[in-house]
Coordinates of C-alpha atoms and ligand atoms in Angstrom, one line a residue:
X1 CA -10.4 -12.3 19.3
X2 CA -7.0 -13.9 19.3
X3 CA -5.4 -10.6 20.4
X4 CA -7.8 -10.2 23.3
X5 CA -6.9 -13.7 24.5
X6 CA -3.2 -13.0 24.2
X7 CA -3.6 -9.8 26.1
X8 CA -5.4 -11.4 29.0
X9 CA -2.9 -14.2 29.2
X10 CA -0.1 -11.8 29.2
X11 CA -1.7 -9.7 32.0
X12 CA -2.5 -12.8 34.0
X13 CA 1.1 -13.9 33.8
X14 CA 2.2 -10.4 34.8
X15 CA 0.2 -10.6 38.0
X16 CA 1.4 -14.0 38.9
X17 CA 5.0 -13.1 38.5
X18 CA 4.6 -9.9 40.5
X19 CA 2.8 -11.6 43.3
X20 CA 5.5 -14.2 43.5
X21 CA 8.1 -11.4 43.6
X22 CA 6.4 -9.8 46.6
X23 CA 6.1 -13.0 48.5
X24 CA 9.7 -13.9 48.0
X25 CA 10.8 -10.4 48.9
X26 CA 8.8 -10.2 52.2
X27 CA 9.4 -13.7 53.4
X28 CA 13.0 -14.2 52.6
X29 CA 14.8 -11.1 51.4
X30 CA 13.8 -8.5 54.0
X31 CA 14.4 -10.7 57.0
X32 CA 17.7 -11.8 55.6
X33 CA 18.8 -8.2 55.1
X34 CA 17.9 -7.4 58.7
X35 CA 19.7 -10.5 60.0
X36 CA 22.8 -9.7 57.9
X37 CA 23.3 -6.5 59.9
X38 CA 23.6 -8.4 63.1
X39 CA 26.9 -10.1 63.9
X40 CA 26.7 -13.2 66.1
X41 CA 29.5 -13.5 68.6
X42 CA 30.4 -15.8 71.5
X43 CA 29.6 -14.9 75.1
X44 CA 33.3 -14.6 76.0
X45 CA 33.7 -11.9 73.4
X46 CA 30.7 -10.1 74.9
X47 CA 32.4 -10.2 78.3
X48 CA 35.8 -9.1 77.0
X49 CA 34.1 -6.2 75.1
X50 CA 32.2 -5.3 78.3
X51 CA 35.4 -5.3 80.3
X52 CA 37.3 -3.1 77.9
X53 CA 34.4 -0.7 77.8
X54 CA 33.7 -1.1 74.1
X55 CA 29.9 -1.4 74.5
X56 CA 27.7 1.5 73.7
X57 CA 24.2 0.1 74.1
X58 CA 22.8 -3.2 75.3
X59 CA 19.4 -4.8 75.2
X60 CA 18.6 -8.0 77.0
X61 CA 15.8 -9.9 75.2
X62 CA 14.1 -13.1 76.3
X63 CA 16.4 -15.4 74.3
X64 CA 19.4 -13.3 73.3
X65 CA 21.4 -10.2 74.1
X66 CA 21.8 -7.5 71.5
X67 CA 24.5 -4.9 71.9
X68 CA 26.3 -2.2 69.9
X69 CA 29.9 -0.9 69.9
X70 CA 30.9 2.7 69.6
X71 CA 31.0 2.4 65.8
X72 CA 27.3 1.4 65.6
X73 CA 27.9 -2.3 64.7
X74 CA 25.2 -4.6 66.1
X75 CA 26.1 -7.8 67.8
X76 CA 24.1 -10.7 69.2
X77 CA 24.9 -13.3 71.7
X78 CA 23.0 -16.0 73.6
X79 CA 21.8 -15.8 77.2
X80 CA 23.8 -17.5 79.9
X81 CA 23.0 -17.6 83.5
X82 CA 25.4 -14.8 84.6
X83 CA 24.2 -13.0 87.8
X84 CA 27.1 -10.4 87.6
X85 CA 26.2 -9.3 84.1
X86 CA 24.2 -6.2 85.0
X87 CA 26.8 -5.0 87.5
X88 CA 29.6 -5.4 85.0
X89 CA 27.7 -3.6 82.3
X90 CA 27.0 -0.7 84.5
X91 CA 30.6 -0.5 85.5
X92 CA 31.7 -0.4 81.8
X93 CA 29.4 2.6 81.2
X94 CA 27.0 0.9 78.7
X95 CA 23.6 2.3 78.2
X96 CA 20.6 0.0 78.6
X97 CA 18.6 0.8 75.5
X98 CA 14.9 0.3 75.1
X99 CA 15.2 -1.0 71.5
X100 CA 18.3 -1.5 69.5
X101 CA 16.4 -2.7 66.4
X102 CA 13.4 -0.4 65.9
X103 CA 10.3 -2.4 65.4
X104 CA 7.7 -0.7 63.3
X105 CA 4.1 -1.3 64.2
X106 CA 3.0 -4.6 62.7
X107 CA 0.0 -3.1 60.9
X108 CA 2.1 -0.4 59.3
X109 CA 4.7 -2.8 58.2
X110 CA 2.0 -5.1 56.8
X111 CA 0.6 -2.2 54.8
X112 CA 4.0 -1.2 53.5
X113 CA 5.3 -4.6 52.6
X114 CA 2.2 -6.4 51.4
X115 CA -0.7 -4.1 50.5
X116 CA 1.1 -1.2 48.9
X117 CA 3.1 -3.2 46.4
X118 CA 0.1 -5.3 45.4
X119 CA -2.0 -2.2 44.8
X120 CA 0.8 -0.5 42.8
X121 CA 1.3 -3.6 40.6
X122 CA -2.4 -4.0 40.1
X123 CA -2.6 -0.5 38.7
X124 CA 0.5 -1.0 36.5
X125 CA -1.1 -4.1 35.1
X126 CA -4.3 -2.3 34.3
X127 CA -2.4 0.4 32.6
X128 CA -0.4 -2.0 30.4
X129 CA -3.6 -3.8 29.6
X130 CA -5.2 -0.6 28.4
X131 CA -2.2 0.4 26.3
X132 CA -2.1 -3.0 24.7
X133 CA -5.8 -2.9 23.8
X134 CA -5.3 0.5 22.3
X135 CA -2.3 -0.6 20.2
X136 CA -4.3 -3.6 19.0
X137 CA -2.4 -5.9 16.8
X138 CA 0.8 -4.0 17.3
X139 CA 1.1 -6.9 19.6
X140 CA 2.3 -4.9 22.5
X141 CA 5.6 -4.3 20.7
X142 CA 7.2 -3.3 23.9
X143 CA 7.2 -6.9 25.0
X144 CA 7.2 -8.6 21.7
X145 CA 9.8 -6.7 19.7
X146 CA 11.3 -8.8 17.0
X147 CA 8.5 -11.4 17.0
X148 CA 7.6 -12.1 13.4
X149 CA 4.1 -11.1 12.5
X150 CA 3.7 -13.9 10.1
X151 CA 0.1 -14.8 10.1
X152 CA -0.7 -18.4 10.4
X153 CA -3.5 -19.5 8.2
X154 CA -4.3 -23.0 9.1
X155 CA -5.9 -25.1 6.4
X156 CA -9.6 -24.3 6.9
X157 CA -8.8 -20.6 6.7
X158 CA -7.1 -20.3 3.4
X159 CA -9.6 -22.7 1.9
X160 CA -8.2 -21.9 -1.5
X161 CA -7.7 -24.8 -3.9
X162 CA -6.1 -25.1 -7.3
X163 CA -9.6 -25.0 -8.8
X164 CA -10.1 -21.5 -7.5
X165 CA -7.1 -20.4 -9.5
X166 CA -8.3 -20.3 -13.1
X167 CA -5.9 -20.7 -16.0
X168 CA -2.2 -20.9 -15.0
X169 CA -2.1 -24.6 -15.8
X170 CA 1.7 -24.7 -16.2
X171 CA 2.2 -23.0 -12.8
X172 CA -0.2 -25.4 -11.1
X173 CA 1.5 -28.4 -12.7
X174 CA 4.9 -27.5 -11.2
X175 CA 3.4 -26.7 -7.9
X176 CA 1.4 -30.0 -7.8
X177 CA 4.7 -31.8 -7.1
X178 CA 5.2 -29.7 -4.0
X179 CA 1.7 -30.6 -2.8
X180 CA 2.4 -34.3 -3.4
X181 CA 5.6 -34.0 -1.4
X182 CA 3.9 -32.3 1.5
X183 CA 1.3 -35.1 1.4
X184 CA 3.8 -37.9 1.2
X185 CA 7.4 -36.9 2.1
X186 CA 8.4 -40.6 2.7
X187 CA 8.1 -41.4 -1.0
X188 CA 10.7 -38.7 -1.8
X189 CA 13.0 -39.6 1.1
X190 CA 13.0 -43.3 0.1
X191 CA 14.4 -42.6 -3.3
X192 CA 16.8 -40.0 -1.9
X193 CA 15.3 -37.0 -3.7
X194 CA 15.3 -33.6 -2.0
X195 CA 12.5 -31.2 -2.6
X196 CA 13.5 -27.7 -3.5
X197 CA 13.5 -25.6 -0.3
X198 CA 12.4 -22.6 -2.1
X199 CA 10.2 -21.9 -5.1
X200 CA 10.1 -18.5 -6.7
X201 CA 6.8 -17.4 -8.3
X202 CA 7.7 -14.9 -10.9
X203 CA 5.3 -12.8 -12.9
X204 CA 3.6 -9.4 -13.3
X205 CA 1.4 -8.0 -10.5
X206 CA -2.1 -9.4 -10.1
X207 CA -1.5 -12.7 -11.8
X208 CA -2.5 -14.7 -8.8
X209 CA 0.9 -15.6 -7.2
X210 CA -0.4 -15.1 -3.7
X211 CA -3.5 -17.2 -4.6
X212 CA -1.3 -20.0 -6.0
X213 CA 0.8 -20.1 -2.8
X214 CA -2.4 -20.3 -0.7
X215 CA -3.7 -22.9 -3.0
X216 CA -0.6 -25.1 -2.4
X217 CA -1.2 -24.9 1.3
X218 CA -4.9 -25.5 0.8
X219 CA -4.3 -28.6 -1.4
X220 CA -1.7 -30.0 0.9
X221 CA -3.8 -29.2 4.0
X222 CA -0.9 -27.6 5.8
X223 CA -0.5 -24.3 7.7
X224 CA 0.3 -21.3 5.6
X225 CA 2.6 -18.5 6.9
X226 CA 2.7 -15.4 4.9
X227 CA 4.8 -12.3 5.2
X228 CA 5.6 -9.5 2.9
X229 CA 9.2 -8.7 2.1
X230 CA 8.6 -5.1 2.9
X231 CA 7.4 -6.0 6.3
X232 CA 10.8 -7.4 7.2
X233 CA 12.4 -4.1 6.7
X234 CA 9.7 -2.0 8.3
X235 CA 9.7 0.2 11.4
X236 CA 12.2 -1.3 13.8
X237 CA 15.7 -0.9 12.8
X238 CA 17.6 -4.1 13.3
X239 CA 14.5 -6.2 13.7
X240 CA 14.4 -7.7 10.2
X241 CA 16.9 -10.4 10.9
X242 CA 15.3 -11.4 14.1
X243 CA 11.9 -11.5 12.4
X244 CA 13.3 -13.9 9.8
X245 CA 14.7 -16.1 12.6
X246 CA 11.4 -16.1 14.4
X247 CA 9.4 -16.9 11.3
X248 CA 11.5 -19.9 10.6
X249 CA 11.3 -21.0 14.2
X250 CA 7.5 -20.9 14.1
X251 CA 7.5 -22.7 10.7
X252 CA 9.7 -25.5 11.9
X253 CA 7.5 -26.1 14.8
X254 CA 4.5 -26.4 12.5
X255 CA 6.2 -28.4 9.8
X256 CA 5.0 -29.5 7.3
X257 CA 4.0 -26.1 6.2
X258 CA 4.2 -23.4 3.6
X259 CA 6.1 -20.1 4.2
X260 CA 5.1 -17.5 1.7
X261 CA 7.2 -14.4 1.3
X262 CA 5.6 -11.8 -0.9
X263 CA 7.7 -9.1 -2.6
X264 CA 10.9 -10.9 -1.8
X265 CA 12.7 -8.3 -3.9
X266 CA 12.3 -5.9 -1.0
X267 CA 14.9 -7.9 0.9
X268 CA 16.5 -9.9 -1.7
X269 CA 17.9 -7.1 -3.9
X270 CA 21.4 -7.6 -5.2
X271 CA 23.9 -6.7 -2.5
X272 CA 26.4 -4.3 -3.9
X273 CA 29.7 -3.1 -2.6
X274 CA 28.5 0.4 -1.7
X275 CA 29.5 1.5 1.7
X276 CA 26.5 2.8 3.7
X277 CA 24.1 0.7 1.7
X278 CA 21.0 -0.6 3.3
X279 CA 22.6 -2.6 6.2
X280 CA 19.3 -3.5 7.6
X281 CA 18.2 -5.1 4.4
X282 CA 21.5 -7.0 4.0
X283 CA 21.3 -8.4 7.5
X284 CA 17.8 -9.5 6.8
X285 CA 18.9 -11.2 3.6
X286 CA 21.8 -12.8 5.2
X287 CA 19.6 -14.2 8.0
X288 CA 17.2 -15.6 5.4
X289 CA 20.1 -17.3 3.6
X290 CA 21.4 -18.7 6.8
X291 CA 18.0 -20.0 7.8
X292 CA 17.5 -21.6 4.4
X293 CA 20.8 -23.4 4.6
X294 CA 20.2 -24.3 8.2
X295 CA 17.3 -26.7 7.7
X296 CA 17.6 -30.0 5.9
X297 CA 15.9 -30.6 2.6
X298 CA 13.3 -32.8 4.1
X299 CA 12.0 -31.0 7.1
X300 CA 8.8 -30.3 5.4
X301 CA 9.1 -26.6 5.3
X302 CA 8.6 -25.3 1.8
X303 CA 9.2 -21.6 1.1
X304 CA 7.3 -20.0 -1.7
X305 CA 8.3 -16.4 -2.7
X306 CA 6.8 -14.0 -5.1
X307 CA 8.4 -11.3 -7.1
X308 CA 7.9 -9.3 -10.2
X309 CA 11.5 -8.4 -10.7
X310 CA 13.5 -11.7 -10.7
X311 CA 16.5 -10.1 -12.3
X312 CA 17.0 -7.8 -9.4
X313 CA 17.4 -10.6 -6.9
X314 CA 20.7 -11.4 -5.3
X315 CA 22.3 -14.4 -7.1
X316 CA 22.9 -15.9 -3.6
X317 CA 19.1 -16.3 -3.3
X318 CA 18.6 -18.1 -6.5
X319 CA 21.5 -20.5 -6.4
X320 CA 20.8 -24.3 -5.9
X321 CA 19.7 -25.2 -2.4
X322 CA 17.8 -22.0 -2.0
X323 CA 15.2 -20.6 -4.4
X324 CA 16.4 -22.9 -7.1
X325 CA 13.0 -23.5 -8.7
X326 CA 11.3 -20.8 -10.7
X327 CA 7.6 -21.0 -11.6
X328 CA 6.6 -18.4 -14.1
X329 CA 3.1 -17.0 -13.5
X330 CA 2.3 -15.1 -16.7
X331 CA -0.6 -12.9 -17.8
X332 CA -3.5 -15.1 -18.8
X333 CA -4.1 -15.9 -22.4
X334 CA -7.5 -15.9 -24.1
X335 CA -8.6 -19.2 -22.6
X336 CA -7.1 -18.3 -19.2
X337 CA -8.9 -14.9 -19.2
X338 CA -12.2 -16.6 -20.0
X339 CA -11.8 -19.1 -17.1
X340 CA -10.9 -16.3 -14.7
X341 CA -13.9 -14.2 -15.7
X342 CA -16.1 -17.3 -15.3
X343 CA -14.7 -18.0 -11.8
X344 CA -15.4 -14.5 -10.7
X345 CA -18.7 -14.3 -12.4
X346 CA -19.9 -17.2 -10.3
X347 CA -19.6 -14.9 -7.3
X348 CA -22.1 -12.4 -8.7
X349 CA -25.6 -12.8 -10.1
X350 CA -25.6 -12.7 -13.8
X351 CA -28.1 -13.0 -16.6
X352 CA -28.0 -16.2 -18.5
X353 CA -26.3 -16.3 -21.9
X354 CA -23.4 -14.1 -21.4
X355 CA -20.7 -14.5 -24.1
X356 CA -17.6 -14.9 -21.9
X357 CA -15.4 -15.7 -24.8
X358 CA -16.2 -12.3 -26.3
X359 CA -15.5 -10.5 -23.1
X360 CA -12.2 -12.4 -22.7
X361 CA -11.3 -11.4 -26.2
X362 CA -12.1 -7.7 -25.5
X363 CA -10.1 -7.7 -22.3
X364 CA -6.8 -8.7 -23.9
X365 CA -3.8 -8.0 -21.8
X366 CA -5.7 -7.8 -18.6
X367 CA -4.3 -9.5 -15.5
X368 CA -6.3 -11.8 -13.2
X369 CA -6.7 -9.0 -10.7
X370 CA -8.0 -6.7 -13.4
X371 CA -10.4 -9.3 -14.6
X372 CA -11.7 -9.8 -11.1
X373 CA -12.2 -6.0 -11.0
X374 CA -14.0 -6.0 -14.3
X375 CA -16.5 -8.5 -13.1
X376 CA -17.0 -6.5 -9.9
X377 CA -17.5 -3.3 -11.9
X378 CA -20.1 -5.1 -14.0
X379 CA -22.1 -5.9 -10.9
X380 CA -21.8 -2.3 -9.6
X381 CA -23.0 -1.0 -13.0
X382 CA -26.0 -3.3 -12.8
X383 CA -26.9 -1.9 -9.4
X384 CA -26.5 1.7 -10.5
X385 CA -29.0 0.9 -13.3
X386 CA -31.4 -0.6 -10.9
X387 CA -31.0 -4.2 -12.1
X388 CA -30.6 -7.3 -10.0
X389 CA -28.3 -9.2 -12.4
X390 CA -25.3 -8.2 -14.4
X391 CA -25.5 -8.7 -18.2
X392 CA -23.3 -8.7 -21.2
X393 CA -23.4 -4.9 -21.7
X394 CA -22.3 -4.4 -18.0
X395 CA -19.3 -6.6 -18.6
X396 CA -18.3 -4.9 -21.8
X397 CA -18.7 -1.5 -20.4
X398 CA -16.7 -2.4 -17.3
X399 CA -13.8 -3.5 -19.5
X400 CA -13.6 0.0 -20.8
X401 CA -14.0 1.4 -17.3
X402 CA -11.2 -0.7 -15.9
X403 CA -8.9 -0.3 -18.8
X404 CA -9.7 3.2 -20.0
X405 CA -11.2 4.9 -16.9
X406 CA -14.8 6.0 -16.3
X407 CA -16.7 7.8 -19.1
X408 CA -16.4 11.5 -18.6
X409 CA -19.9 12.8 -18.7
X410 CA -19.2 16.4 -18.5
X411 CA -16.1 16.8 -20.7
X412 CA -17.3 18.6 -23.7
X413 CA -15.5 18.5 -27.0
X414 CA -16.1 21.2 -29.5
X415 CA -17.5 20.1 -32.8
X416 CA -14.2 20.6 -34.5
X417 CA -12.4 18.6 -31.8
X418 CA -14.9 15.9 -32.0
X419 CA -14.5 15.7 -35.8
X420 CA -10.7 15.6 -35.5
X421 CA -10.9 12.8 -32.9
X422 CA -13.3 10.9 -35.1
X423 CA -10.9 11.1 -38.1
X424 CA -8.0 10.2 -35.9
X425 CA -9.6 7.1 -34.6
X426 CA -11.0 6.0 -37.9
X427 CA -7.5 6.6 -39.4
X428 CA -6.0 4.0 -37.0
X429 CA -8.8 1.5 -37.6
X430 CA -8.8 1.9 -41.4
X431 CA -5.1 1.4 -41.7
X432 CA -5.3 -1.6 -39.3
X433 CA -8.2 -3.2 -41.3
X434 CA -6.6 -2.7 -44.6
X435 CA -3.4 -4.4 -43.7
X436 CA -4.2 -8.0 -43.8
X437 CA -2.2 -9.0 -40.8
X438 CA -3.5 -6.4 -38.3
X439 CA -6.1 -7.1 -35.8
X440 CA -9.7 -6.0 -36.7
X441 CA -11.4 -3.4 -34.7
X442 CA -13.9 -4.3 -32.0
X443 CA -15.2 -1.0 -31.1
X444 CA -14.4 2.7 -31.4
X445 CA -15.8 5.4 -29.2
X446 CA -15.1 9.1 -29.1
X447 CA -16.5 9.6 -25.6
X448 CA -13.8 11.2 -23.5
X449 CA -12.5 9.1 -20.6
X450 CA -11.2 10.2 -17.2
X451 CA -7.9 8.7 -18.2
X452 CA -7.6 11.6 -20.6
X453 CA -7.9 9.7 -23.8
X454 CA -10.4 11.5 -26.1
X455 CA -11.2 8.4 -28.1
X456 CA -10.7 4.8 -27.6
X457 CA -10.1 2.0 -30.1
X458 CA -10.4 -1.5 -28.9
X459 CA -8.5 -3.8 -31.0
X460 CA -9.1 -7.4 -30.6
X461 CA -6.7 -10.1 -31.4
X462 CA -8.3 -13.2 -32.8
X463 CA -5.7 -15.5 -31.5
X464 CA -2.8 -15.3 -29.2
X465 CA 0.3 -14.3 -31.1
X466 CA 3.5 -15.4 -29.5
X467 CA 5.6 -14.4 -32.5
X468 CA 5.4 -11.3 -34.5
X469 CA 7.0 -11.1 -37.9
X470 CA 8.8 -8.0 -39.1
X471 CA 5.8 -7.2 -41.3
X472 CA 3.5 -7.4 -38.3
X473 CA 5.6 -4.9 -36.5
X474 CA 5.8 -2.6 -39.5
X475 CA 2.0 -2.8 -39.9
X476 CA 1.6 -1.9 -36.2
X477 CA 3.7 1.1 -36.6
X478 CA 1.7 2.1 -39.7
X479 CA -1.5 1.7 -37.6
X480 CA -0.1 4.0 -34.9
X481 CA 0.7 6.7 -37.5
X482 CA -2.7 6.2 -39.1
X483 CA -4.4 8.6 -36.7
X484 CA -2.2 11.5 -37.5
X485 CA -2.3 10.8 -41.2
X486 CA -6.1 10.9 -41.2
X487 CA -6.1 14.3 -39.4
X488 CA -3.7 15.6 -42.0
X489 CA -5.8 14.4 -44.9
X490 CA -9.1 15.6 -43.4
X491 CA -8.4 19.0 -41.9
X492 CA -5.0 19.7 -43.4
X493 CA -3.3 20.3 -40.0
X494 CA -2.0 18.2 -37.2
X495 CA -2.9 18.1 -33.5
X496 CA -1.4 17.1 -30.2
X497 CA -3.7 14.1 -30.1
X498 CA -1.1 11.8 -31.5
X499 CA 1.5 12.0 -28.8
X500 CA 0.8 8.6 -27.4
X501 CA 0.9 7.1 -30.9
X502 CA 4.2 8.7 -31.6
X503 CA 5.6 7.3 -28.4
X504 CA 4.4 3.8 -29.1
X505 CA 5.5 3.8 -32.8
X506 CA 9.0 5.0 -31.8
X507 CA 9.3 2.4 -29.1
X508 CA 8.4 -0.4 -31.5
X509 CA 10.7 0.9 -34.2
X510 CA 13.6 1.2 -31.8
X511 CA 12.9 -2.3 -30.4
X512 CA 12.9 -3.7 -34.0
X513 CA 16.4 -2.3 -34.5
X514 CA 18.0 -2.8 -31.1
X515 CA 16.4 -5.9 -29.8
X516 CA 14.8 -7.9 -32.5
X517 CA 17.6 -7.7 -35.0
X518 CA 15.3 -6.5 -37.8
X519 CA 17.4 -3.9 -39.5
X520 CA 19.7 -4.6 -42.4
X521 CA 22.3 -2.2 -41.0
X522 CA 22.9 -4.0 -37.6
X523 CA 21.5 -7.4 -38.1
X524 CA 21.4 -9.7 -35.2
X525 CA 23.3 -7.5 -32.7
X526 CA 21.8 -6.8 -29.3
X527 CA 22.1 -3.1 -28.8
X528 CA 19.9 -2.8 -25.8
X529 CA 19.4 -5.0 -22.7
X530 CA 16.1 -5.5 -20.9
X531 CA 15.7 -5.2 -17.2
X532 CA 12.4 -5.3 -15.2
X533 CA 10.9 -7.6 -17.8
X534 CA 7.7 -8.0 -15.7
X535 CA 7.2 -4.4 -14.9
X536 CA 6.8 -2.9 -18.3
X537 CA 10.5 -3.3 -19.0
X538 CA 13.3 -0.8 -18.8
X539 CA 15.9 -0.8 -21.6
X540 CA 19.4 0.3 -21.3
X541 CA 21.6 0.9 -24.3
X542 CA 24.6 -1.3 -24.8
X543 CA 26.5 0.4 -27.5
X544 CA 28.8 3.2 -28.3
X545 CA 27.6 6.8 -28.9
X546 CA 28.3 6.6 -32.6
X547 CA 26.0 3.6 -32.9
X548 CA 23.4 5.4 -30.9
X549 CA 23.1 8.2 -33.3
X550 CA 23.0 5.6 -36.1
X551 CA 20.1 3.9 -34.3
X552 CA 18.3 7.2 -34.0
X553 CA 18.5 7.8 -37.7
X554 CA 17.3 4.3 -38.4
X555 CA 14.3 4.7 -36.1
X556 CA 13.3 7.9 -37.9
X557 CA 13.6 6.1 -41.2
X558 CA 11.5 3.2 -40.1
X559 CA 8.7 5.4 -38.7
X560 CA 8.7 7.6 -41.8
X561 CA 8.4 4.7 -44.1
X562 CA 5.4 3.4 -42.3
X563 CA 3.9 6.9 -42.1
X564 CA 4.1 7.1 -45.9
X565 CA 2.5 3.7 -46.2
X566 CA -0.4 4.7 -43.9
X567 CA -0.7 7.9 -46.0
X568 CA -1.0 5.8 -49.2
X569 CA -3.6 3.5 -47.6
X570 CA -5.8 6.3 -46.4
X571 CA -5.5 8.3 -49.6
X572 CA -6.5 5.3 -51.6
X573 CA -9.5 4.8 -49.3
X574 CA -10.4 8.5 -48.9
X575 CA -14.1 8.0 -49.5
X576 CA -14.3 5.3 -46.9
X577 CA -12.4 7.4 -44.4
X578 CA -14.9 10.2 -44.8
X579 CA -17.9 7.9 -44.6
X580 CA -16.6 6.1 -41.5
X581 CA -15.5 9.3 -39.7
X582 CA -18.9 10.8 -40.4
X583 CA -20.6 7.8 -38.9
X584 CA -18.5 7.9 -35.8
X585 CA -18.8 11.6 -35.4
X586 CA -22.6 11.3 -35.4
X587 CA -23.0 8.2 -33.3
X588 CA -19.9 8.6 -31.1
X589 CA -19.6 4.8 -31.1
X590 CA -19.0 2.3 -33.9
X591 CA -18.8 -1.4 -33.4
X592 CA -16.5 -3.7 -35.3
X593 CA -19.4 -5.1 -37.3
X594 CA -20.7 -1.7 -38.3
X595 CA -17.2 -0.7 -39.2
X596 CA -16.6 -3.8 -41.4
X597 CA -20.0 -3.3 -43.1
X598 CA -19.1 0.2 -44.2
X599 CA -15.5 -0.8 -45.0
X600 CA -16.7 -3.6 -47.2
X601 CA -19.1 -1.2 -48.9
X602 CA -22.3 -3.1 -47.9
Ligands
ADP701 P1 -0.3 -11.4 -7.1 O1 0.1 -12.0 -5.8 O2 0.3 -12.1 -8.3 O3 0.0 -9.9 -7.2 P2 -2.9 -12.1 -6.2 O4 -2.7 -13.5 -6.0 O5 -2.8 -11.2 -5.0 O6 -1.8 -11.5 -7.3 O7 -4.2 -11.8 -7.0 C1 -5.0 -10.7 -6.8 C2 -6.5 -11.1 -7.1 O8 -6.7 -11.3 -8.5 C3 -6.9 -12.4 -6.4 O9 -7.4 -12.1 -5.2 C4 -8.0 -12.9 -7.4 O10 -9.2 -12.3 -7.1 C5 -7.6 -12.3 -8.7 N1 -6.9 -13.3 -9.6 C6 -5.6 -13.2 -10.1 N2 -5.3 -14.3 -10.8 C7 -6.3 -15.1 -10.8 C8 -6.6 -16.4 -11.3 N3 -5.7 -17.1 -12.1 N4 -7.8 -17.0 -11.1 C9 -8.7 -16.3 -10.3 N5 -8.6 -15.1 -9.8 C10 -7.4 -14.5 -10.0
ZN702 ZN1 -4.1 7.8 -31.9

């Protein structure tokens, strides 16, 4: 809609300007060009030129005399009552020309100077209009190059309020101050306080950073400009900086307002000294810094930016006066997850009596976006089964779908494989349940998933743990090894099924030594540093090669110890292991309650 209007306005302007050009050209420029060719001289010069025989041609008009010399210059002089004129001219050998300035026929000249240009420009206009329509939002880049494509969402359009963002109470609290400021900037000016110009929303993907930014705009009832960092450095080389300029120009006109820059790390990465680095990105970043410094603290433009790798940002961006406030937007905890699921469940039809706490418990570690997806999957599952409302089972199944991939209906395990998988999964669960501090099992299935996992154990944490003790970690490692131990005890050989467990166990053991200071050998020495904290985390070693090999030995020792522990546990509970594995093998699914019943020998 908006585009169509813009296009029409543009084409209209194009026609007006072209018409004005044609009028000016015909009325003023062409005549003045013609006149410029004619030199006006006095009558006495005309006479002297006649006498000296310099005149080539002469034409006597009603109000003037036109004549040319031998070089083709045209002259003009006034008429004076001079009876001897003709005689003198004849004597000087001048020709009496019919027409010195050739007049074209008036119709032809009208066609050439008026009709033709108008027709030509009309067709050009049509052509441009069509091209623009075809290119759609590309916003007729030919004419608009460098215009920022920040979208303006005026209040009614975002419509998102803090209430729509479930959980994230801490983040909302810090942002509430910004909303208050946008409502009432005077209050802050009076006391002499400056609002932060930029606020950085930091957290893993899908935790609702974009939503929060929109909610700030929605709460404060101000326009919302959003732009993605990667858009700044897209397509047009050299356009990033001018886009930033334009974005801020628009924002200042609309102040108070919110400018939201998603994925700011795309432009804000640390600048390094490398020659031939990404100049485009650097220019864009520099422009952003300039713009941020350029406006005063209280203009009413608040910039919110989101990133999931804060540590990769250029320090210039995060220094005071720029993005100096940082709001962490973390993965939701149990309560947060429950609220998010409820918010999204309101948008679909559900059966009454759904236990949202249980679902939230089962979906531990899921982000807001994943939870939204889980609810949607539940609705889809209800439709597939011909029901009008989603129920508890839909929700539970869709957690597994979102987290573990769809059930693979046609993957067939051989009997022996199925048995091995059953022992493997029960091994994990039994070790976990035996160790007091480990989380109980919610459900185990040995139905293969498209994600490639042959079985799936859902461990549920009763409460949120923020601190894990050394024993907790050791028990976790023991649980990881439990699968392999059970295979060994049951069938006397080992399979490839434990590769992921091995990876996880090794990671944990290594972290205990290098980052958590849980080894007697090294104590509280940091041997690894973390980067990309919010994207799974990359670790880089910060020690000498000799130390590295020592670490490796220690990791092996830790994992081996826990493997032995798991072996002891399962050997002591061998009867239970067989009983549980048989149950799982036959039913393919075992719930936490069934598991605990057998485990407790009821
Ligand atoms: P981010 O910008 O952090 O990657 P988004 O704000 O784009 O995440 O969130 C993606 C989607 O996830 C949202 O559209 C919303 O449906 C859902 N979502 C995420 N967090 C929440 C939350 N706290 N409350 C409600 N919905 C959420
Ligand atoms: Zn396993």
